[in-house]
XYZ file of C-alpha atoms in Angstrom:
687
model
C 0.104 -0.024 0.139
C 1.329 3.519 -1.026
C 0.870 6.839 -0.040
C -0.756 8.945 -3.108
C 1.410 12.245 -3.261
C 0.352 15.658 -4.011
C 2.224 18.214 -6.280
C 2.333 21.320 -4.391
C 4.651 24.540 -4.959
C 6.999 22.517 -7.380
C 7.311 19.441 -5.252
C 5.774 16.252 -4.512
C 4.690 16.022 -1.151
C 3.188 13.598 1.112
C 0.150 14.513 3.643
C 0.391 13.507 7.471
C -1.372 10.385 8.393
C -3.144 7.633 6.657
C -6.359 9.539 5.419
C -8.790 7.879 3.008
C -7.912 4.980 1.144
C -8.239 3.975 -2.678
C -9.675 0.443 -3.358
C -8.861 -1.443 -6.797
C -12.472 -1.643 -8.457
C -12.164 -5.253 -9.136
C -10.676 -6.666 -6.163
C -11.448 -4.325 -3.300
C -7.641 -4.467 -2.584
C -6.148 -1.394 -0.783
C -3.861 0.299 -3.329
C -3.193 3.909 -1.749
C -4.130 6.028 1.138
C -4.734 9.787 0.740
C -4.455 12.729 2.717
C -3.597 16.458 2.498
C -3.298 16.954 6.229
C -0.397 19.221 7.170
C 0.208 20.433 3.714
C 0.533 24.224 2.815
C -2.664 24.511 0.829
C -3.252 28.020 1.319
C 0.291 28.699 0.185
C -0.255 26.851 -2.802
C -2.798 29.524 -4.069
C -0.312 32.230 -3.656
C 2.449 30.013 -5.421
C 0.040 29.467 -8.332
C -0.841 33.170 -8.556
C 2.743 34.478 -8.296
C 4.784 31.758 -10.415
C 2.413 30.084 -12.674
C 0.305 33.222 -13.000
C 3.018 35.344 -13.954
C 4.703 32.995 -16.699
C 1.297 32.180 -18.269
C -0.081 35.380 -18.463
C 3.146 36.860 -20.011
C 2.762 34.257 -22.901
C 0.802 35.063 -25.986
C -2.140 32.924 -27.097
C -0.310 31.386 -29.862
C 2.458 30.269 -27.385
C -0.074 28.954 -25.160
C -1.810 26.983 -27.830
C 1.617 25.581 -28.927
C 2.227 24.226 -25.194
C -1.103 22.395 -25.363
C -0.294 20.969 -28.846
C 3.437 19.822 -27.484
C 1.956 18.322 -24.298
C -0.779 16.523 -26.035
C 1.719 14.775 -28.294
C 3.961 13.948 -25.175
C 0.877 12.407 -23.571
C -0.265 10.404 -26.151
C 3.470 9.180 -26.214
C 3.152 7.787 -22.975
C -0.447 6.750 -22.889
C 0.382 3.000 -22.338
C 1.006 3.553 -18.373
C -2.228 5.507 -17.948
C -4.214 2.410 -19.473
C -2.751 0.091 -16.966
C -3.791 2.303 -14.128
C -6.803 2.986 -15.692
C -7.830 -0.789 -15.306
C -7.614 -0.204 -11.637
C -10.826 1.769 -11.925
C -12.974 -0.974 -13.506
C -12.956 0.556 -16.713
C -12.862 -1.510 -20.233
C -10.281 -0.375 -22.688
C -13.192 1.723 -24.509
C -14.051 3.382 -21.422
C -10.364 4.208 -20.978
C -10.046 5.298 -24.283
C -12.734 8.162 -23.909
C -11.139 9.077 -20.930
C -7.336 9.241 -21.650
C -7.285 9.745 -25.354
C -10.503 11.793 -25.510
C -8.971 14.120 -22.858
C -5.718 14.534 -24.963
C -7.957 15.135 -27.960
C -9.335 18.337 -26.336
C -5.840 19.617 -25.840
C -5.410 19.273 -29.596
C -8.611 21.000 -30.135
C -8.080 23.783 -28.096
C -4.508 24.348 -29.548
C -5.774 24.473 -33.023
C -8.602 26.883 -31.745
C -5.798 29.196 -30.542
C -3.871 28.820 -33.833
C -6.807 29.833 -36.076
C -8.746 32.352 -33.963
C -6.717 34.006 -31.436
C -4.357 36.742 -31.558
C -0.299 36.603 -31.210
C -0.741 38.888 -27.715
C -1.759 38.775 -24.330
C -4.730 40.756 -24.733
C -7.712 39.291 -26.806
C -9.962 42.385 -28.434
C -13.275 40.343 -28.137
C -15.240 42.148 -31.105
C -15.236 45.018 -33.540
C -15.226 48.648 -32.474
C -18.508 50.364 -31.350
C -18.968 53.831 -32.442
C -20.039 56.024 -29.572
C -19.817 59.831 -31.411
C -21.143 61.204 -34.716
C -17.246 61.921 -35.423
C -16.093 58.653 -34.866
C -13.110 59.902 -32.369
C -15.019 58.167 -29.481
C -15.494 54.606 -29.566
C -15.790 51.592 -27.352
C -14.147 48.301 -27.577
C -14.413 45.162 -25.270
C -11.163 43.308 -24.375
C -10.574 40.247 -22.544
C -7.250 39.953 -20.237
C -6.033 37.033 -18.177
C -7.066 36.825 -14.544
C -4.278 36.855 -11.934
C -5.784 34.368 -9.976
C -5.816 30.445 -9.825
C -8.488 28.176 -11.247
C -9.257 25.530 -8.527
C -10.672 22.573 -10.466
C -12.389 19.986 -8.089
C -13.276 17.121 -10.361
C -15.418 13.928 -10.294
C -13.853 10.112 -10.121
C -15.652 8.874 -13.257
C -13.352 10.543 -15.848
C -10.075 11.467 -13.919
C -8.275 12.174 -17.147
C -10.691 13.965 -19.622
C -12.551 15.506 -16.485
C -9.216 17.324 -15.693
C -8.050 18.065 -19.466
C -11.302 19.586 -20.587
C -10.979 22.154 -18.032
C -7.206 22.696 -18.163
C -7.154 23.437 -21.831
C -9.183 26.475 -21.666
C -7.660 27.644 -18.387
C -3.955 27.552 -19.662
C -5.374 29.054 -22.712
C -6.756 31.795 -21.047
C -3.390 32.527 -19.418
C -4.284 31.063 -15.818
C -2.615 28.249 -13.593
C -4.811 25.721 -12.113
C -4.856 23.521 -8.830
C -6.459 20.016 -9.605
C -8.448 18.339 -6.873
C -9.433 14.851 -8.330
C -12.036 12.759 -6.657
C -10.137 10.420 -4.185
C -11.697 7.327 -5.707
C -9.706 7.436 -8.921
C -7.079 9.964 -8.006
C -4.173 7.770 -8.759
C -4.864 7.794 -12.605
C -5.081 11.825 -12.349
C -1.702 11.811 -10.393
C -0.290 9.650 -12.995
C -1.314 12.108 -15.808
C 0.136 15.026 -14.033
C 3.339 13.294 -13.152
C 3.863 13.022 -16.969
C 3.078 16.738 -17.512
C 5.606 17.618 -15.036
C 8.103 15.349 -16.216
C 7.729 16.796 -19.903
C 9.240 19.871 -18.761
C 6.569 21.469 -21.328
C 4.478 23.130 -18.616
C 5.804 26.277 -16.962
C 6.348 26.187 -13.137
C 3.256 26.692 -11.056
C 0.845 26.316 -13.955
C -0.436 23.003 -12.573
C -0.484 21.667 -9.047
C -2.265 18.792 -7.723
C -4.348 18.276 -4.712
C -5.021 14.314 -3.792
C -7.313 14.366 -0.741
C -9.262 17.229 0.796
C -9.108 20.910 0.095
C -8.412 21.962 3.805
C -9.177 25.703 4.295
C -8.313 26.679 0.599
C -11.617 28.101 0.079
C -11.022 30.512 3.161
C -8.145 31.763 0.900
C -9.709 32.142 -2.495
C -9.707 35.527 -3.996
C -11.792 37.741 -6.609
C -9.240 36.917 -9.534
C -9.756 33.312 -8.546
C -12.100 30.831 -10.327
C -13.640 27.758 -9.003
C -15.019 24.837 -11.169
C -17.015 21.725 -9.838
C -18.073 18.499 -11.401
C -19.976 15.961 -9.160
C -23.157 15.829 -7.103
C -25.468 18.491 -6.970
C -25.486 18.597 -3.253
C -21.737 18.817 -2.942
C -22.016 21.668 -5.488
C -24.764 23.688 -4.018
C -22.713 23.517 -0.686
C -19.547 24.545 -2.103
C -21.127 27.326 -4.388
C -22.801 28.828 -0.987
C -19.442 28.996 0.827
C -19.261 32.604 2.722
C -15.634 33.273 1.024
C -17.299 32.498 -2.569
C -20.158 35.050 -1.725
C -17.959 37.576 -0.423
C -15.370 37.949 -2.872
C -17.691 37.024 -5.933
C -15.658 34.487 -6.760
C -16.877 32.778 -10.432
C -18.083 29.287 -9.682
C -19.000 26.744 -12.575
C -21.099 23.784 -11.451
C -21.600 20.947 -13.635
C -23.649 18.184 -11.887
C -25.201 14.870 -12.786
C -28.839 14.983 -14.041
C -31.706 12.627 -15.079
C -31.007 12.699 -18.692
C -33.436 11.281 -21.107
C -33.673 9.600 -24.466
C -36.946 10.025 -26.349
C -38.263 7.846 -29.076
C -40.480 9.763 -31.521
C -43.966 8.502 -32.072
C -43.087 8.115 -35.946
C -40.854 5.389 -35.260
C -41.867 1.641 -35.912
C -39.806 -1.525 -34.921
C -38.933 -2.039 -38.627
C -37.277 1.328 -39.107
C -33.815 1.719 -38.678
C -34.287 4.611 -36.161
C -35.917 1.985 -33.780
C -32.586 -0.125 -33.714
C -30.602 2.845 -33.326
C -32.553 3.803 -30.173
C -32.092 0.567 -28.697
C -28.325 0.507 -29.301
C -27.891 4.086 -27.902
C -29.725 3.621 -24.826
C -27.969 0.032 -23.839
C -24.676 1.893 -24.871
C -25.310 4.759 -22.544
C -26.446 2.465 -19.674
C -23.146 0.283 -19.897
C -20.253 2.557 -20.839
C -18.291 3.197 -17.814
C -20.454 0.923 -15.987
C -23.241 3.805 -16.279
C -21.085 6.025 -14.173
C -21.273 9.076 -16.488
C -23.059 12.316 -15.744
C -24.500 12.460 -19.407
C -25.627 8.777 -19.148
C -29.466 7.919 -20.003
C -31.458 7.642 -16.964
C -35.110 7.936 -18.201
C -36.084 6.066 -21.296
C -39.354 8.006 -22.926
C -41.077 5.967 -25.288
C -45.017 5.801 -27.415
C -47.225 3.869 -25.249
C -47.811 1.660 -28.433
C -44.333 0.687 -28.777
C -43.372 0.109 -24.728
C -43.724 -3.580 -25.129
C -41.273 -3.497 -28.264
C -39.108 -1.465 -26.846
C -39.061 -3.325 -23.464
C -38.287 -6.715 -25.489
C -35.688 -5.280 -27.487
C -33.829 -3.639 -24.264
C -34.146 -6.700 -22.236
C -32.764 -8.924 -25.156
C -29.705 -6.693 -25.723
C -28.866 -6.094 -22.052
C -29.049 -9.693 -21.222
C -26.358 -10.355 -23.817
C -23.903 -7.764 -21.678
C -21.194 -9.789 -20.054
C -19.868 -8.291 -16.907
C -16.351 -8.976 -15.269
C -12.992 -8.201 -15.409
C -12.272 -5.963 -18.580
C -8.945 -7.810 -19.111
C -10.904 -10.933 -20.084
C -11.831 -11.549 -23.587
C -15.274 -11.087 -24.339
C -16.233 -8.754 -21.204
C -18.410 -5.700 -22.127
C -18.733 -3.981 -18.642
C -16.575 -3.473 -15.824
C -17.037 -2.712 -12.325
C -18.045 0.290 -10.119
C -15.468 2.548 -8.923
C -15.809 0.775 -5.413
C -17.758 -0.947 -3.016
C -19.212 2.119 -1.404
C -20.507 3.277 -4.961
C -22.186 0.089 -5.615
C -24.044 0.200 -2.436
C -25.247 3.578 -3.043
C -26.486 2.586 -6.333
C -28.310 -0.461 -4.724
C -30.057 1.824 -2.184
C -31.069 4.199 -4.858
C -32.404 1.202 -6.966
C -34.290 0.199 -3.639
C -35.741 3.613 -3.588
C -37.057 3.764 -6.834
C -38.276 0.214 -6.481
C -40.205 1.131 -3.631
C -41.566 4.305 -5.235
C -43.440 3.370 -8.260
C -40.718 1.485 -10.302
C -40.618 -2.167 -11.222
C -37.663 -4.150 -11.760
C -37.520 -5.876 -15.394
C -33.721 -7.115 -14.853
C -30.871 -6.711 -12.504
C -31.572 -4.670 -9.690
C -29.438 -6.686 -7.282
C -25.554 -7.391 -7.420
C -26.055 -10.431 -5.159
C -27.297 -12.450 -7.988
C -24.759 -11.287 -10.288
C -22.434 -13.857 -12.051
C -19.076 -12.162 -13.119
C -16.461 -13.433 -15.651
C -12.853 -13.207 -14.415
C -13.491 -11.929 -11.079
C -15.078 -12.501 -7.761
C -18.382 -10.661 -7.358
C -18.130 -10.596 -3.583
C -14.849 -8.416 -3.708
C -15.290 -6.429 -7.119
C -17.464 -3.310 -7.138
C -19.856 -4.782 -9.960
C -23.494 -4.169 -10.475
C -25.674 -5.574 -13.187
C -27.398 -3.537 -16.011
C -30.486 -2.731 -14.527
C -33.737 -1.929 -16.311
C -36.668 -0.344 -14.395
C -40.305 0.446 -15.631
C -42.556 3.284 -14.143
C -46.023 2.942 -15.093
C -47.119 6.234 -13.813
C -44.345 8.639 -14.700
C -46.606 11.572 -14.198
C -47.481 10.689 -10.668
C -43.914 9.484 -9.379
C -41.555 12.032 -8.266
C -39.057 9.767 -7.563
C -38.142 8.515 -10.935
C -37.543 12.277 -11.967
C -35.394 13.223 -8.859
C -33.349 9.993 -7.623
C -30.228 8.926 -9.834
C -28.628 5.622 -9.448
C -25.260 6.605 -10.627
C -24.563 2.967 -12.280
C -25.893 0.920 -15.003
C -29.449 1.931 -14.393
C -32.211 3.472 -16.495
C -35.979 3.668 -16.168
C -38.377 2.971 -18.959
C -41.684 5.058 -19.310
C -44.371 5.835 -21.775
C -46.415 8.411 -23.259
C -49.477 9.092 -25.191
C -48.690 11.930 -27.440
C -45.721 14.130 -28.288
C -46.393 16.891 -25.945
C -46.493 14.235 -22.924
C -43.003 13.330 -24.215
C -41.793 16.757 -23.748
C -43.656 17.182 -20.428
C -41.611 14.053 -19.050
C -38.506 15.574 -20.331
C -38.851 18.522 -18.550
C -39.875 17.004 -15.203
C -36.121 15.935 -14.906
C -35.546 19.502 -13.666
C -32.562 20.329 -16.024
C -30.501 17.932 -18.030
C -26.908 17.893 -19.307
C -27.914 16.202 -22.348
C -30.975 14.605 -24.100
C -31.675 12.531 -27.240
C -34.603 12.418 -29.345
C -34.568 9.446 -32.020
C -36.979 10.364 -34.892
C -37.191 9.942 -38.559
C -39.777 12.762 -38.669
C -38.652 16.531 -38.921
C -42.053 17.567 -37.796
C -41.425 15.581 -34.795
C -38.121 16.759 -34.352
C -39.133 20.772 -34.398
C -41.968 20.126 -31.958
C -39.581 18.076 -29.438
C -36.377 20.502 -29.790
C -38.094 23.622 -29.682
C -40.234 22.718 -26.485
C -37.476 20.983 -24.440
C -34.334 22.701 -25.356
C -34.622 25.196 -22.613
C -34.125 22.603 -19.995
C -30.928 20.845 -21.653
C -27.491 21.907 -22.055
C -26.904 19.513 -25.381
C -29.483 17.761 -27.414
C -28.699 15.082 -30.047
C -31.425 14.156 -32.807
C -30.457 10.810 -34.136
C -31.671 9.380 -37.144
C -30.197 7.113 -39.760
C -28.664 9.883 -41.754
C -26.725 10.999 -38.607
C -26.136 7.706 -37.153
C -22.951 7.125 -39.309
C -21.071 9.906 -37.992
C -22.717 10.674 -34.810
C -20.587 10.737 -31.635
C -23.518 9.699 -29.827
C -25.754 10.912 -26.706
C -23.012 10.930 -23.943
C -19.710 12.499 -25.362
C -19.350 16.139 -24.753
C -17.077 17.613 -27.901
C -14.771 20.496 -27.419
C -16.543 22.781 -29.665
C -19.976 22.261 -27.780
C -21.186 23.395 -24.573
C -21.066 21.016 -21.671
C -23.367 21.832 -18.963
C -27.093 22.202 -18.210
C -29.669 24.393 -16.493
C -31.405 23.199 -12.887
C -30.422 20.207 -11.526
C -27.534 19.956 -13.749
C -25.801 22.748 -12.227
C -26.551 25.866 -14.151
C -22.679 26.073 -15.742
C -21.152 25.691 -19.066
C -17.953 24.063 -19.893
C -16.214 23.506 -23.316
C -17.900 24.836 -26.046
C -14.847 26.428 -28.075
C -13.546 29.872 -26.989
C -16.677 30.296 -24.822
C -14.861 28.238 -22.178
C -11.722 30.517 -22.480
C -13.668 33.354 -21.929
C -14.786 31.920 -18.479
C -11.416 32.536 -17.075
C -10.817 35.830 -18.458
C -12.199 39.288 -17.511
C -14.105 41.172 -19.906
C -13.446 44.871 -19.821
C -15.318 47.644 -21.879
C -12.763 50.223 -22.919
C -13.621 53.810 -24.282
C -11.336 56.188 -26.149
C -10.064 57.558 -29.258
C -9.271 55.080 -32.169
C -5.566 55.866 -32.010
C -5.503 54.987 -28.026
C -7.756 51.906 -28.637
C -5.394 50.809 -31.509
C -2.401 51.031 -29.288
C -3.757 48.972 -26.244
C -5.464 46.605 -28.428
C -2.445 46.256 -30.973
C -4.982 45.957 -33.956
C -5.752 48.997 -36.106
C -9.357 50.390 -35.689
C -10.859 52.489 -38.514
C -10.287 56.227 -37.656
C -6.802 55.662 -36.046
C -3.723 57.097 -36.729
C -1.716 55.358 -39.856
C 1.824 55.196 -40.959
C 2.504 55.974 -44.886
C 5.657 54.694 -46.588
C 7.153 54.725 -49.799
C 7.517 51.089 -49.617
C 4.546 49.261 -50.709
C 2.918 47.218 -47.880
C 3.272 44.122 -50.049
C 6.913 44.459 -50.442
C 7.557 44.194 -46.716
C 7.912 40.947 -44.663
C 5.968 39.892 -41.600
C 8.517 41.647 -39.212
C 8.595 44.848 -41.260
C 5.086 45.504 -41.075
C 3.721 47.709 -38.550
C 0.259 47.870 -37.540
C -1.309 50.947 -39.113
C 0.901 50.716 -42.145
C -1.069 52.178 -44.948
C -1.455 52.355 -48.907
C -3.806 54.956 -50.436
C -3.765 53.707 -54.237
C -4.609 55.472 -57.451
C -7.727 56.028 -58.743
C -10.137 54.410 -61.402
C -13.256 55.268 -63.384
C -15.794 52.642 -63.734
C -17.275 52.694 -67.235
C -20.054 51.002 -68.899
C -17.736 48.550 -70.853
C -16.422 47.277 -67.345
C -19.812 46.122 -66.310
C -20.737 44.491 -69.349
C -17.291 42.603 -69.556
C -17.728 41.703 -65.906
C -21.252 40.234 -66.589
C -19.731 38.365 -69.731
C -16.832 37.088 -67.536
C -18.904 36.005 -64.339
C -22.012 35.225 -65.807
C -23.853 37.413 -63.419
C -26.346 39.233 -65.659
C -28.462 40.696 -62.709
C -31.023 43.232 -64.205
C -29.523 46.110 -62.148
C -26.190 45.633 -63.934
C -27.399 44.863 -67.477
C -30.912 46.121 -67.991
C -31.291 49.680 -68.325
C -34.834 49.763 -68.257
C -35.081 47.475 -65.193
C -32.592 49.199 -63.298
C -34.242 52.394 -64.165
C -37.022 51.078 -62.104
C -35.120 49.623 -59.414
C -33.889 51.237 -56.156
C -31.114 52.653 -57.663
C -32.557 54.313 -60.519
C -29.921 53.414 -63.174
C -27.656 50.716 -63.782
C -24.956 49.566 -61.178
C -21.737 47.730 -60.999
C -21.278 44.685 -59.525
C -20.301 44.379 -55.961
C -17.708 41.951 -56.732
C -16.307 43.988 -59.766
C -15.942 46.594 -57.125
C -13.852 43.979 -54.979
C -11.856 42.841 -58.082
C -11.155 46.353 -59.372
C -9.925 47.451 -55.673
C -7.633 44.465 -55.752
C -6.287 45.621 -58.988
C -5.476 48.892 -57.237
C -4.103 47.944 -54.075
C -2.082 44.708 -55.122
C 1.641 44.833 -55.871
C 2.248 42.669 -58.988
C 5.821 41.526 -58.546
C 7.159 38.668 -56.561
C 7.397 39.313 -53.110
C 6.973 38.557 -49.331
C 3.061 38.057 -49.810
C 2.675 34.344 -50.333
C -1.156 34.105 -50.830
C -4.454 35.662 -50.215
C -6.716 32.991 -48.514
C -9.956 34.942 -47.125
C -12.089 37.794 -46.923
C -14.226 38.720 -44.058
C -17.063 41.031 -43.370
C -17.635 42.540 -46.715
C -20.257 45.174 -46.946
C -21.571 46.933 -49.820
C -22.329 50.522 -48.464
C -23.441 52.563 -51.423
C -23.763 51.703 -55.181
C -21.127 52.380 -57.750
C -22.538 53.788 -60.952
C -21.005 54.400 -64.385
C -18.792 57.189 -64.334
C -17.948 56.958 -60.458
C -14.279 56.800 -59.787
C -13.042 54.473 -56.878
C -10.183 54.630 -54.680
C -8.784 52.194 -52.086
C -7.047 52.464 -48.564
C -5.361 49.323 -47.541
C -4.159 49.306 -43.923
C -2.420 46.629 -41.710
C -4.905 45.900 -39.392
C -3.368 42.783 -37.498
C -0.626 39.986 -37.481
C -0.613 36.572 -36.312
C 2.781 34.645 -36.268
C 2.469 31.180 -37.708
C 4.412 28.567 -36.057
C 6.761 26.850 -38.877
C 6.318 23.070 -38.254
C 8.983 21.705 -40.329
C 12.547 23.452 -40.982
C 12.064 23.097 -45.147
C 8.403 24.970 -44.557
C 8.770 28.713 -45.415
C 8.007 30.784 -42.069
C 5.176 32.881 -42.461
C 2.605 34.904 -40.441
C -1.058 35.870 -41.209
C -1.606 39.617 -41.803
C -5.180 40.911 -41.634
C -5.703 44.106 -43.897
C -8.613 46.567 -43.434
C -9.971 47.503 -47.201
C -11.896 50.916 -47.562
C -13.334 51.719 -50.923
C -13.968 55.321 -51.562
C -15.949 57.045 -54.652
C -14.698 60.604 -55.672
C -16.932 62.230 -53.198
C -15.196 60.356 -50.552
C -17.991 58.298 -49.884
C -17.312 54.896 -48.584
C -18.907 52.169 -51.127
C -17.206 48.853 -49.717
C -15.642 47.769 -46.388
C -13.997 44.401 -45.831
C -10.854 42.911 -44.456
C -8.533 40.392 -46.566
C -6.402 37.859 -45.054
C -2.721 37.166 -46.516
C 0.139 34.886 -45.776
C 3.319 36.893 -45.422
C 6.856 35.392 -45.445
C 8.786 35.897 -42.176
C 12.568 36.643 -42.345
C 13.535 34.522 -39.635
C 12.263 31.245 -39.078
C 11.703 28.763 -36.018
C 14.494 26.570 -37.175
C 17.411 28.878 -37.071
C-alpha cells in the first residue's frame, strides 16, 4: 500500500497520517492512502498566482496553444502506462480510451482554436469597435485579459483524465494556472497524468498543482480573481457554491452536476425502421459505458405507449447479452463500479426507486450477478438494470433520484406533448436524445424542450453513421445544463476560455484603442511609407501601415465585360430599363467587380513576401457604384498573427489581416471588408 502524493509548489509531497483509502475496483484491494493533512494548501494558491500566473499571463495565446499541442503529443506517446492504471478503476479499454485519449484530443482541439482564431498577444479584443460619437473619435471596444488568480478545479471520479483536461485546456489558454483536486476514488490516474505533464518539462512552473485528498482551508483563502469549477453531485456543488468566501469575494463558480438525462423515441418510429434499432443501441450503450458512471448517461427512457412492449423486449434482449467482469478478459463488455461504496449507493437508490413506483425488469441486485474473471463478492460489480415506471406523471422519485450506475427507467407517453413534459420533469439536464425520422417531430420536441437541456442529439439514419453519440461532450460544443445539471457551462470552443478571463469595456479615441489592443481600428492614425506594404516581410510590417491607391473610373464597358466574364447578368447591372425602375434608378456595377477592381488597385504585382491571399471577411457594400464613378482604395495593416513553422523546410510565415476601404470621388465609402494574407517571415523557428 502506497501513499498517494500531491504536487504542490513545485514538489511532490505527502500528507500526514493515513487518510482515506483507494481500492481496486475489481478486487477491493487497498492500493493507496490519500490525505492532505499538514500540507501548505493556502500557500499553494499564492504560489500559483505569483509563479504560474506570472509566466502564463506573459505568454501569448499562440504560445499557450503551442504548449497545449506539444503536451498533447507527449501524453499520447506515454499513454500506455495510463491505460494500465485506468484498469484499476474498473474501466474497459473502450472506457479508458474515452477518458485518456478523449481528454488528450481536447488539448489538440484547443490548440487548433488558438492557432486559427486567437491573437499573437496577451490581450484578446473580443469584437469590432463600437461607435460612440458622430465624428468617430470616441469609440468603445471589449477586451479580454487574463485573471491574475488560480483556477481551482474540483473533479469527479468517473473521468479522472478527461475531466481534468477539458478544464485545463481553456484555463491555460486563458493564461491562468490551475490547482487540480481529483476525486479520491480515482485520484491515482489523475496523478499519473500530472506526473507525465511535470516530467515533460513543457508546462511552466506553477501552471499546475495537484491536491490528492481534501481541499482543507483553501476556500478560506480564495480571492476575487480566482475561479472555481466543480463537477460532481448537485448537493456537494450547492454546498461549495454557497461558501461564505465564494459569496464575499464574488468568486466565479461553475458547476456541472449529474442529471437525469433522457432519451425520447419519436412516435413516428416503428420497429422495422432503422431508427428503432438505433434507439435501442444508444440506450444500452449509455447504460453500460463506464458501467453507467457518466454524468451524461441516459437515466429515463421515454417511448410511445404503443411501442412500450417492443422497446422493453428489445432492451431486455440486448442487456441480457452484456457480459460483466474483468475487462482484461476477452469478451467482457462492462467492468465494475469505482468501489464497493459506490455499489452500495447504487443499490440503495435502486431499492428506493423500486419502492416508489418502479418495477425491476432486469438486474437490480448485485448479489445475484455472475461475473467473468473476477469475484463478485470483492469486486464492485453491478448488473445492467432496467426499471419500469407505469405512472411517470405521478411518480416524483423517477425524476429526482439518480442511481449512478448501469441503471435506467423505462416510461411511456400518449402523445408527443407528454413526451416533452416528461423530459422537462427531469428539472434540467446535461444531455438529451431524440430519435426520430420525422422533421416535424424533431421541430416540436426540440423547440419545446431545449430550454431544459444543455445539449440535445437528434438521431436518425442519416446522422447515425457519424454521430458521436448521446453521452459524448465535444470540445466545440457547450457541456453543462440548467437546473439540476448545475446551471454552468464548460467547453463550447472559445466560450470556455472566456470563463477564465476578465471582460472589460474600454472607451477612447481610435488611436488610443489601437495602441492598447495592437489591432488597427478605423479612424486611428496610420503610417504612410514609400515602400508598398506588399513588399514588406511579416516582421517589417507595422500595425497601421497604409497605402492610398491610384484611382479608377468605372465605365459601362467594365460592367458589360464583368457580366460576360462572371455570368452575373442581374438586371440592375445589364438591363437599362429594369435598372431605371429599381431602387438605384440606373445601372450599377457588380459588387464583386468593385472588390476585384479594388484588388487591382492595391495589389503589388511583383514577386515578394506576400505568399497568398486566403480569405475575405466582413464584406459590406455600403453605397452603389454607378457608371462614371471613380473609386480609390485605402489598404491598412490591421493585425498580425505569427504562424508556427512546423518543418525546417517550410517557408516561415504569418497571417496579416488588412482593412480595406473603397471610396468614390466624393470620399463616400462604397465598400468595407478585410482580407487575410500569408506573408513570409525573415526569420524562421529553425535557425
